[in-house]
Short mmCIF file of C-alpha atoms in Angstrom, two decimals:
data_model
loop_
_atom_site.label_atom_id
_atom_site.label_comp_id
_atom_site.label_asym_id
_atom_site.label_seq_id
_atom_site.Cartn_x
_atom_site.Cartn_y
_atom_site.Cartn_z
CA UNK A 1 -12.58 -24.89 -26.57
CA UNK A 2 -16.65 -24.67 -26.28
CA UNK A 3 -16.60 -21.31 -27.91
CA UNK A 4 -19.20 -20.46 -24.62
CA UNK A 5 -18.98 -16.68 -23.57
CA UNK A 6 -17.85 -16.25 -19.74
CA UNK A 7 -18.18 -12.23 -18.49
CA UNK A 8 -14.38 -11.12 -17.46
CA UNK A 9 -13.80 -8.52 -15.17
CA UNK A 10 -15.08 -5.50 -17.50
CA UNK A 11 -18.01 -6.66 -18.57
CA UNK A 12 -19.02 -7.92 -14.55
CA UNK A 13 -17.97 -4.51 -13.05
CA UNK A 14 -19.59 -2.51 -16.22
CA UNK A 15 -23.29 -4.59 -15.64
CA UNK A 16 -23.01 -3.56 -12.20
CA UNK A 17 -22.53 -0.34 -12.64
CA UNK A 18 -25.28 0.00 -15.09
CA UNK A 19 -27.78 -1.63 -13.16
CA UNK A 20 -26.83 0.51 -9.85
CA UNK A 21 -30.13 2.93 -9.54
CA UNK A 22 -28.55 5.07 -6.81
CA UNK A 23 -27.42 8.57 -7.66
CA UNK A 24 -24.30 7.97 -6.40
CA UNK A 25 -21.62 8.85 -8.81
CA UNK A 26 -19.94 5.62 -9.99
CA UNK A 27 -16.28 5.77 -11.66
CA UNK A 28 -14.74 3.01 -13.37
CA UNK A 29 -10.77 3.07 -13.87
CA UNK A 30 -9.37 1.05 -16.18
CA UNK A 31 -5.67 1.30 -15.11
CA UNK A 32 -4.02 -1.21 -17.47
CA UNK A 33 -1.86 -0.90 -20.73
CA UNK A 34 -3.55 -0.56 -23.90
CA UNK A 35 -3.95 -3.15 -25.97
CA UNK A 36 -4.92 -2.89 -29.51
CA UNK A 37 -7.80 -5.54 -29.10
CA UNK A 38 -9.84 -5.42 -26.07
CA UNK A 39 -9.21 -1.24 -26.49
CA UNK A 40 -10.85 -1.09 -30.07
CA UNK A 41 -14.14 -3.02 -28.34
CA UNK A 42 -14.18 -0.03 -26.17
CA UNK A 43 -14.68 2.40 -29.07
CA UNK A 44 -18.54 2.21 -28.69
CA UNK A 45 -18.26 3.25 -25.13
CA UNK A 46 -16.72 5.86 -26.18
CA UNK A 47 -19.46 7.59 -28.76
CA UNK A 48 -22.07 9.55 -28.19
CA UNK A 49 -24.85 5.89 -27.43
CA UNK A 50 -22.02 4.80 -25.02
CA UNK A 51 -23.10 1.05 -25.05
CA UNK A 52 -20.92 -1.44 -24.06
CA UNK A 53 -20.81 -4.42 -26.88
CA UNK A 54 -19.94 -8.01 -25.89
CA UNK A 55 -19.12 -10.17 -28.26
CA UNK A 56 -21.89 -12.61 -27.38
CA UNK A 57 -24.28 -9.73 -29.09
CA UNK A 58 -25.16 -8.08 -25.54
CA UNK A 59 -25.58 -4.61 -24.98
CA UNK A 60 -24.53 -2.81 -21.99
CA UNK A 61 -25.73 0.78 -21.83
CA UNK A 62 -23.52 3.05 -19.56
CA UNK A 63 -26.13 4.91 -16.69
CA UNK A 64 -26.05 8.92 -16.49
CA UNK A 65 -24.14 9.01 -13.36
CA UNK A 66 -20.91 6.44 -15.06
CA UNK A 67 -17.91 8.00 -15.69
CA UNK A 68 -14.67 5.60 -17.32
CA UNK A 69 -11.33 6.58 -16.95
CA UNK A 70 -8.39 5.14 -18.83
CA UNK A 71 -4.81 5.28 -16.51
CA UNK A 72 -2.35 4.11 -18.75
CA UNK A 73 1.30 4.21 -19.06
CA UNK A 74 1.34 5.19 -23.26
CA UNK A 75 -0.57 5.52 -26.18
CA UNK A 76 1.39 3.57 -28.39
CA UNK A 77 -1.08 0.81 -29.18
CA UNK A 78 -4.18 2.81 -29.91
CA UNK A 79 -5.63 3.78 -32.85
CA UNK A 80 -6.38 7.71 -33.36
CA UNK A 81 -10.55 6.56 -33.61
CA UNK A 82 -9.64 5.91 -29.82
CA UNK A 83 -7.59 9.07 -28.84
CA UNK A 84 -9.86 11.23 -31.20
CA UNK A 85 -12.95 9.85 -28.13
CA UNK A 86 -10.93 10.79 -25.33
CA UNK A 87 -10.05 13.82 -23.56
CA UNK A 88 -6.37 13.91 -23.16
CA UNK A 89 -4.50 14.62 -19.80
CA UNK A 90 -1.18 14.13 -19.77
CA UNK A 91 1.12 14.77 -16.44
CA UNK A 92 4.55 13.51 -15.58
CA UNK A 93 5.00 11.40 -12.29
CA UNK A 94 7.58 14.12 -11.34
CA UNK A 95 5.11 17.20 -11.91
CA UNK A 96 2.51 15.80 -9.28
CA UNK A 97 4.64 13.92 -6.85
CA UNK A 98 3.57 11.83 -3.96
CA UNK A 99 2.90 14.96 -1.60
CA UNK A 100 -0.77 15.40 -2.49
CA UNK A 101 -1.49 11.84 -1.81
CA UNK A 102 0.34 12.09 1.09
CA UNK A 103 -2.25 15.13 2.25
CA UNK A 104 -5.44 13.12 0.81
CA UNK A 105 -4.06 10.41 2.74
CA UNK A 106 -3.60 12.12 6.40
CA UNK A 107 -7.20 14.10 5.54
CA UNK A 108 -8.39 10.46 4.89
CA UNK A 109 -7.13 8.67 8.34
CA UNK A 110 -7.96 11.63 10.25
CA UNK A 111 -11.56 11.25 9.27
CA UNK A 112 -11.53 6.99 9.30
CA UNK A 113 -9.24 6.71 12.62
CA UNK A 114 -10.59 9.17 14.81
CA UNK A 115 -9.10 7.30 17.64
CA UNK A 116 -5.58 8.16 16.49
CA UNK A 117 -6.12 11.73 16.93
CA UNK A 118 -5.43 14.36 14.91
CA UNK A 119 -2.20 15.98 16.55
CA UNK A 120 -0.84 12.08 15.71
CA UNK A 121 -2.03 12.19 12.19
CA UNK A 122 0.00 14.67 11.97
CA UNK A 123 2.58 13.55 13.23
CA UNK A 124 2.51 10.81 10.87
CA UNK A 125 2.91 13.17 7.90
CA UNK A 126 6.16 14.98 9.39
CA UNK A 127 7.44 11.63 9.40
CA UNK A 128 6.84 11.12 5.92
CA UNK A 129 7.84 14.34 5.28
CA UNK A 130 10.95 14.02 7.12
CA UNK A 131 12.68 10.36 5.79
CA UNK A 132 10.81 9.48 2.41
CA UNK A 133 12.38 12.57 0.20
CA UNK A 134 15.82 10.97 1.48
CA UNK A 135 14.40 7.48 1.53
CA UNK A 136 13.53 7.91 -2.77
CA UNK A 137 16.71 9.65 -3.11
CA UNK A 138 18.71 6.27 -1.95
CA UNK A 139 16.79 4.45 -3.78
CA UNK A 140 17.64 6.61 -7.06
CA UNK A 141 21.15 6.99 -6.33
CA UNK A 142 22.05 3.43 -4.41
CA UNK A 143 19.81 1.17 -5.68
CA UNK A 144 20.08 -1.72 -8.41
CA UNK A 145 15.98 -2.53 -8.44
CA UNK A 146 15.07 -5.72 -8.57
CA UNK A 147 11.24 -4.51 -10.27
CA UNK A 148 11.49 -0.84 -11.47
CA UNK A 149 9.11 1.59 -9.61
CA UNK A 150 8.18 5.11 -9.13
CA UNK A 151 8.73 7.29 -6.52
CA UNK A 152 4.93 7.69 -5.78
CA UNK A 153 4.01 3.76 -5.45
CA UNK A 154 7.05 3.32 -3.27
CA UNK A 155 5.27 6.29 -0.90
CA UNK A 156 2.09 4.99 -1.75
CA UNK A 157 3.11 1.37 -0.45
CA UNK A 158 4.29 2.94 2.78
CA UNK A 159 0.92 4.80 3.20
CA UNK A 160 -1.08 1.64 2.43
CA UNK A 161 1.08 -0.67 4.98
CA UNK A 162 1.02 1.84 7.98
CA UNK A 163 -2.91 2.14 7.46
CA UNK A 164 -2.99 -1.79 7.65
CA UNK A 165 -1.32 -1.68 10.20
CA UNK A 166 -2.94 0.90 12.05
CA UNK A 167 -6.67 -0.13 11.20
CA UNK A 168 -7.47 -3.15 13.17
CA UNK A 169 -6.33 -0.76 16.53
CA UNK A 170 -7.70 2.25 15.50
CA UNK A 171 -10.17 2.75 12.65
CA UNK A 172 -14.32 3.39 14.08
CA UNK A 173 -15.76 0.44 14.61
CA UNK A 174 -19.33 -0.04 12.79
CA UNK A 175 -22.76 0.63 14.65
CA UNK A 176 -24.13 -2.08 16.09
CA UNK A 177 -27.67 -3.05 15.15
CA UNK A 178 -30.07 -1.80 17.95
CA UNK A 179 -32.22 -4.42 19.62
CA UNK A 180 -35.73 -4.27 18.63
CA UNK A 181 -38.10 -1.42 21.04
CA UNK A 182 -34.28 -0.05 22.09
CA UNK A 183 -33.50 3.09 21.76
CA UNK A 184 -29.95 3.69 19.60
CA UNK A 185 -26.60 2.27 20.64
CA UNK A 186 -23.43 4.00 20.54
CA UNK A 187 -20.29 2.53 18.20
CA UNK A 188 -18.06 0.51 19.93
CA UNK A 189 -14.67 1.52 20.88
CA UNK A 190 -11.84 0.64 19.03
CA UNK A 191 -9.27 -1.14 20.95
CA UNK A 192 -6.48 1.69 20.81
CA UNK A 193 -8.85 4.06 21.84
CA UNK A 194 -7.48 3.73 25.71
CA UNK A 195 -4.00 3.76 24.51
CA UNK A 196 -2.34 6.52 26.33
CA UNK A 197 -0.45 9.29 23.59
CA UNK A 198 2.87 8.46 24.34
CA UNK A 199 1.50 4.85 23.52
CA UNK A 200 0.30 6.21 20.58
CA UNK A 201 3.26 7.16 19.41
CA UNK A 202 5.34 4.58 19.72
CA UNK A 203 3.30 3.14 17.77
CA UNK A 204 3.07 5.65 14.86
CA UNK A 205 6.91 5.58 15.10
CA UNK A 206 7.58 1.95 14.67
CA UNK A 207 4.76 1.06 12.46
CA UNK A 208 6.54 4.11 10.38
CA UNK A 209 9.56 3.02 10.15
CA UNK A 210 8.99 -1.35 9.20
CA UNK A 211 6.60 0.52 6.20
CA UNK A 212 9.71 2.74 4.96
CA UNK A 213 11.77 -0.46 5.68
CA UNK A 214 9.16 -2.62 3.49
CA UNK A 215 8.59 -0.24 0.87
CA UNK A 216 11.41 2.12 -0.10
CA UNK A 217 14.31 -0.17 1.47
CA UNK A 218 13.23 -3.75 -0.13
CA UNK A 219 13.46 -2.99 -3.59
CA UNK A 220 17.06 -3.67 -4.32
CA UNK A 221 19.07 -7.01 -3.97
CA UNK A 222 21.00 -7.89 -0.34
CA UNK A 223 23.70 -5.67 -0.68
CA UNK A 224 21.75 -2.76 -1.35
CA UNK A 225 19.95 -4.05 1.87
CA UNK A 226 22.88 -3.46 4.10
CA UNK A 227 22.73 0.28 2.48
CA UNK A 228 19.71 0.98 3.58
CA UNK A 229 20.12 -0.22 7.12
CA UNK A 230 23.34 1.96 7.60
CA UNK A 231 21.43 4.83 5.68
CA UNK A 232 18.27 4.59 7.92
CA UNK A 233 20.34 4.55 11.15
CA UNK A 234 21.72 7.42 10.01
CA UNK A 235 18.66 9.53 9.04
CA UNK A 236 17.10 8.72 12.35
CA UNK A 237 19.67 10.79 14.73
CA UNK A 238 20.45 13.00 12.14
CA UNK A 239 24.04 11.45 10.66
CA UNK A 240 23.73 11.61 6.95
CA UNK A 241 25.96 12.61 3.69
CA UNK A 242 25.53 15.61 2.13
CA UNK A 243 24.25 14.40 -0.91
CA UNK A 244 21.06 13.90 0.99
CA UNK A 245 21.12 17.34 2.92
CA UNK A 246 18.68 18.97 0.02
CA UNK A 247 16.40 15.98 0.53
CA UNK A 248 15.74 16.28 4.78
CA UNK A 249 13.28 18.71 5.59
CA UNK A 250 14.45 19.85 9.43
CA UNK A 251 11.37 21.49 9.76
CA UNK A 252 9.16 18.22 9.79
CA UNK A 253 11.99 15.83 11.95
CA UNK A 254 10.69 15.11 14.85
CA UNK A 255 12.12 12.61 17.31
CA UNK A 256 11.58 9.01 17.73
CA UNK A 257 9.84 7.90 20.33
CA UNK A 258 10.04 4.17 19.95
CA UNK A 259 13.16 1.85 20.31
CA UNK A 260 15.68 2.16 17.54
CA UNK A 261 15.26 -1.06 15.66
CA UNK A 262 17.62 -2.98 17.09
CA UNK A 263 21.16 -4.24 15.19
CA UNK A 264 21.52 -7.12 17.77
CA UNK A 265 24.64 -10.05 16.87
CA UNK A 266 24.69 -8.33 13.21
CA UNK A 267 21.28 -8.14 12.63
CA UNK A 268 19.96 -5.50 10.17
CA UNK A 269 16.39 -3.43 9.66
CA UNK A 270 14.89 -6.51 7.27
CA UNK A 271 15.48 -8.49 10.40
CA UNK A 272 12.49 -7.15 12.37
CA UNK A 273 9.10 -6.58 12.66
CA UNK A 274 6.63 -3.90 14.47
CA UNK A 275 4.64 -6.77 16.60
CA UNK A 276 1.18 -4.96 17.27
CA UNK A 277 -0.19 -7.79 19.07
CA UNK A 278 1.22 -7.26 21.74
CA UNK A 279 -1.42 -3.95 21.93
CA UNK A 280 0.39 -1.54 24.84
CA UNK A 281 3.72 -3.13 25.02
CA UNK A 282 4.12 -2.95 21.09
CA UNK A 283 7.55 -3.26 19.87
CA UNK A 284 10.27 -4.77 17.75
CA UNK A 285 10.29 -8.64 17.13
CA UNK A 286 12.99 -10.88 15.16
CA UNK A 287 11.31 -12.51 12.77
CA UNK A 288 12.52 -15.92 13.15
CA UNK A 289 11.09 -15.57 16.88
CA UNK A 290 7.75 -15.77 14.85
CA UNK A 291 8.16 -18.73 12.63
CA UNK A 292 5.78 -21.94 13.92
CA UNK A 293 8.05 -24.81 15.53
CA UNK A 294 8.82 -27.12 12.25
CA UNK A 295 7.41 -30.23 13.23
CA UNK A 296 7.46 -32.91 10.96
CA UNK A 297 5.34 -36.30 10.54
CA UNK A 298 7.86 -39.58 10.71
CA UNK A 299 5.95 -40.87 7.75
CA UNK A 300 6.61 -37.85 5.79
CA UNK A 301 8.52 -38.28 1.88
CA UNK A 302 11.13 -36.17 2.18
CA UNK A 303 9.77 -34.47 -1.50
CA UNK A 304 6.84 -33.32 0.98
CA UNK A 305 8.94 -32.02 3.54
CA UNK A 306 8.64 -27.88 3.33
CA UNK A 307 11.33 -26.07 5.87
CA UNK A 308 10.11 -22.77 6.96
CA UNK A 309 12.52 -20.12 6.14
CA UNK A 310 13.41 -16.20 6.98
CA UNK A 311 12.48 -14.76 3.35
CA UNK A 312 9.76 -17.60 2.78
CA UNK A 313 8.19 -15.91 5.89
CA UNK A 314 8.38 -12.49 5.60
CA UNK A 315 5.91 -12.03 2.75
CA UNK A 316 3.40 -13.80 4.00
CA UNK A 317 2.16 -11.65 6.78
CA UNK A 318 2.90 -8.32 4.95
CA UNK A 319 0.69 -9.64 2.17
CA UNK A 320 -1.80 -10.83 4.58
CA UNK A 321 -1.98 -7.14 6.00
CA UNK A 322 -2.66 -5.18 2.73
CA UNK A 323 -5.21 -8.07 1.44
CA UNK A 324 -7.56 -8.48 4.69
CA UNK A 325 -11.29 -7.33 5.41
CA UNK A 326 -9.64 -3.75 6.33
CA UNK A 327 -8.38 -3.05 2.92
CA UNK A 328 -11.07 -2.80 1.04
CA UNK A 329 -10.18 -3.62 -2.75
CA UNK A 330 -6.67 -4.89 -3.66
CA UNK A 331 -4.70 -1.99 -4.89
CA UNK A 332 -1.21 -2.12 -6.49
CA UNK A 333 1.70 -2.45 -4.05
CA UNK A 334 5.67 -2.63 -4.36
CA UNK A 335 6.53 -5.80 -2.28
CA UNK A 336 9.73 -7.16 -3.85
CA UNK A 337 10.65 -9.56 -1.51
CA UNK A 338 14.34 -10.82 -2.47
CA UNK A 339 14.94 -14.39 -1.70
CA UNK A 340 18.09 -15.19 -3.73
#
C-alpha cells in the first residue's frame, strides 16, 4: 500500500457541499449502518465548530445552510459521545407506513408529469391503494424471502419503477435554448402528451401492475411465484380469500382497463412485460419474444460461448430503467431476481 490519501464518497459530497455558495438548503443523508470507526471521525461534525477532519490533516468546515442526517437501522455500535451530539428520533416502519410516500409521491408526478393529468395521477394512487395493502399482506403471510424487506421499500420499489416507466412518455421536457435576437420558445411536448385518456390508462394500468409484479411478487423463490400469479388474478376481478378481505379497500378499486396479463400455454405474471415502445398500441410482451437472436461466431471456444436466458434477461432492462438519465441519483430498490 502507498499509504496516499484518496477522498471516498463523504469527504467528495461533504467538500461540495461546503463550497456550494447558493442559499439553497443542502442536506446530506448518511443512510448506512453505524460503524464504530468511520462514525467516531464524525464526532467533530457533530460539535459546536462542526469541521469535518480527514485523516490527511484537512479541514472541512460545514456551510450555514448544511444540515447531516444519520438514517440508520440501530445504535448498537456507537459510542454515547455520538448519541449524546445527536437529536434522537426514533419511529417504527409500522407507525409511518408507506401511505405518506405514496401521497408525496402522486403530489410529486402530478407536478413533474403534467402530461399525465391529474384525474390519472389519481388514478394511479387508487391503484396502489387498492392491491398493495393485499399485495404486502401475501408477501407476509405466503412468502419465504429470498432478501428480507420492508413493507415500505417493496411500495417504494413499485413507485420508483412505474415513474421509470412513465417518464420518458410523460415527464416536461426541458426549455430549449432560444436562438440568439428570438424571442422565447415554448417546452417541447412530451411524446404522450397526444395520447388519448383511455390510452392513458391503459397505460397506467399495465405499467401498474408489471411494478406490483416486480416488486411485491419477486421476492420469494418459484413456488411462491406461482402464488402470486393465482393471487393477483384473483385481486384483479375481485376473487380473493378472506384473509385478505381487511386488506382491499373497495372504495379505491377501480377497474382495469388494460388486457389481463395473459396466462397463455401455462405462462404466469413473471412471464411478461408492459412493452411501452410500442407508444399507442402499448401492451403485454413475452419476454423471450425480446431476447436478441443468439448468433454465434464458428470460431468461438465454447468457454466463450454465453446463451441468453429468461432470468439472465429479465434484470437487465428493469435495472436499466431505475438507473438511466431519468432517475436522477441511484436510490435503494428491492429487485430480487431468482434464477435458481
Amino acid at each position: 500500500a502507498t499509504q496516499e490519501w484518496k477522498d471516498g464518497v463523504l469527504a467528495i459530497n461533504f467538500r461540495q457541499l461546503a463550497s456550494d455558495p447558493s442559499d439553497d438548503r443542502k442536506w446530506c443523508v448518511l443512510d448506512g449502518p453505524v460503524d464504530a470507526i468511520w462514525i467516531e471521525n464524525m464526532n467533530t461534525v457533530l460539535d459546536d465548530n462542526k469541521k469535518l477532519c480527514l485523516p490527511n490533516s484537512e479541514i472541512i468546515q460545514m456551510s450555514p445552510t448544511m444540515s447531516m442526517i444519520f438514517e440508520v437501522g440501530d445504535l448498537a455500535a456507537a459510542s454515547p459521545a455520538t448519541v449524546s451530539r445527536c437529536g434522537m428520533v426514533y419511529l417504527e416502519p409500522h407507525q409511518l407506513g408507506w401511505k405518506p410516500l405514496l401521497t408525496s409521491w402522486v403530489n410529486n408526478l402530478t407536478d413533474t408529469c403534467p402530461a399525465l393529468g391529474k384525474r390519472n395521477c389519481e388514478r394511479l394512487r387508487k391503484l396502489f391503494l387498492w392491491l398493495m395493502p393485499a399485495g404486502l399482506r401475501f408477501v407476509e403471510k405466503q412468502v419465504k424471502e429470498i432478501s428480507p424487506t420492508t413493507p415500505t421499500n417493496l411500495a417504494r420499489t413499485a413507485m420508483r419503477l412505474v415513474e421509470a416507466m412513465l417518464a420518458p412518455y410523460f415527464r416536461s421536457l426541458p426549455m430549449p435554448e432560444a436562438a440568439e435576437g428570438e424571442g422565447p420558445t415554448e417546452a417541447p411536448l412530451p411524446p404522450g402528451a397526444g395520447f388519448n385518456e383511455a390510452i392513458k390508462e391503459i397505460w397506467i394500468d399495465g405499467i401498474f401492475l408489471f411494478s406490483l409484479v416486480w416488486s411485491v411478487g419477486c421476492t420469494g423463490p418459484r413456488e411462491a411465484r406461482a402464488a402470486f400469479d393465482q393471487f393477483l388474478r384473483g385481486m384483479v376481478v375481485g376473487v380473493f380469500d378472506d384473509d385478505y378481505k381487511d386488506f382491499v379497500d373497495k372504495k379505491a378499486a377501480v377497474q382495469i382497463m388494460c388486457p389481463i396479463i395473459p396466462d397463455d400455454n401455462g405462462t404466469n405474471v413473471f412471464d411478461w412485460t408492459f412493452d411501452t415502445s410500442a407508444g399507442a398500441d402499448a401492451g403485454w410482451k413475452l419476454w423471450v419474444d425480446t431476447l436478441d437472436k443468439l448468433v454465434i461466431p464458428q470460431d468461438a471456444q465454447f468457454n466463450d460461448i454465453i446463451v441468453p436466458t429468461l432470468d439472465r434477461w429479465r434484470p437487465p432492462p428493469s435495472l436499466k430503467l431505475i438507473s438511466g438519465p431519468l432517475q436522477f441519483t441511484m436510490r435503494p430498490m428491492s429487485l430480487p431476481f431468482h434464477t435458481t
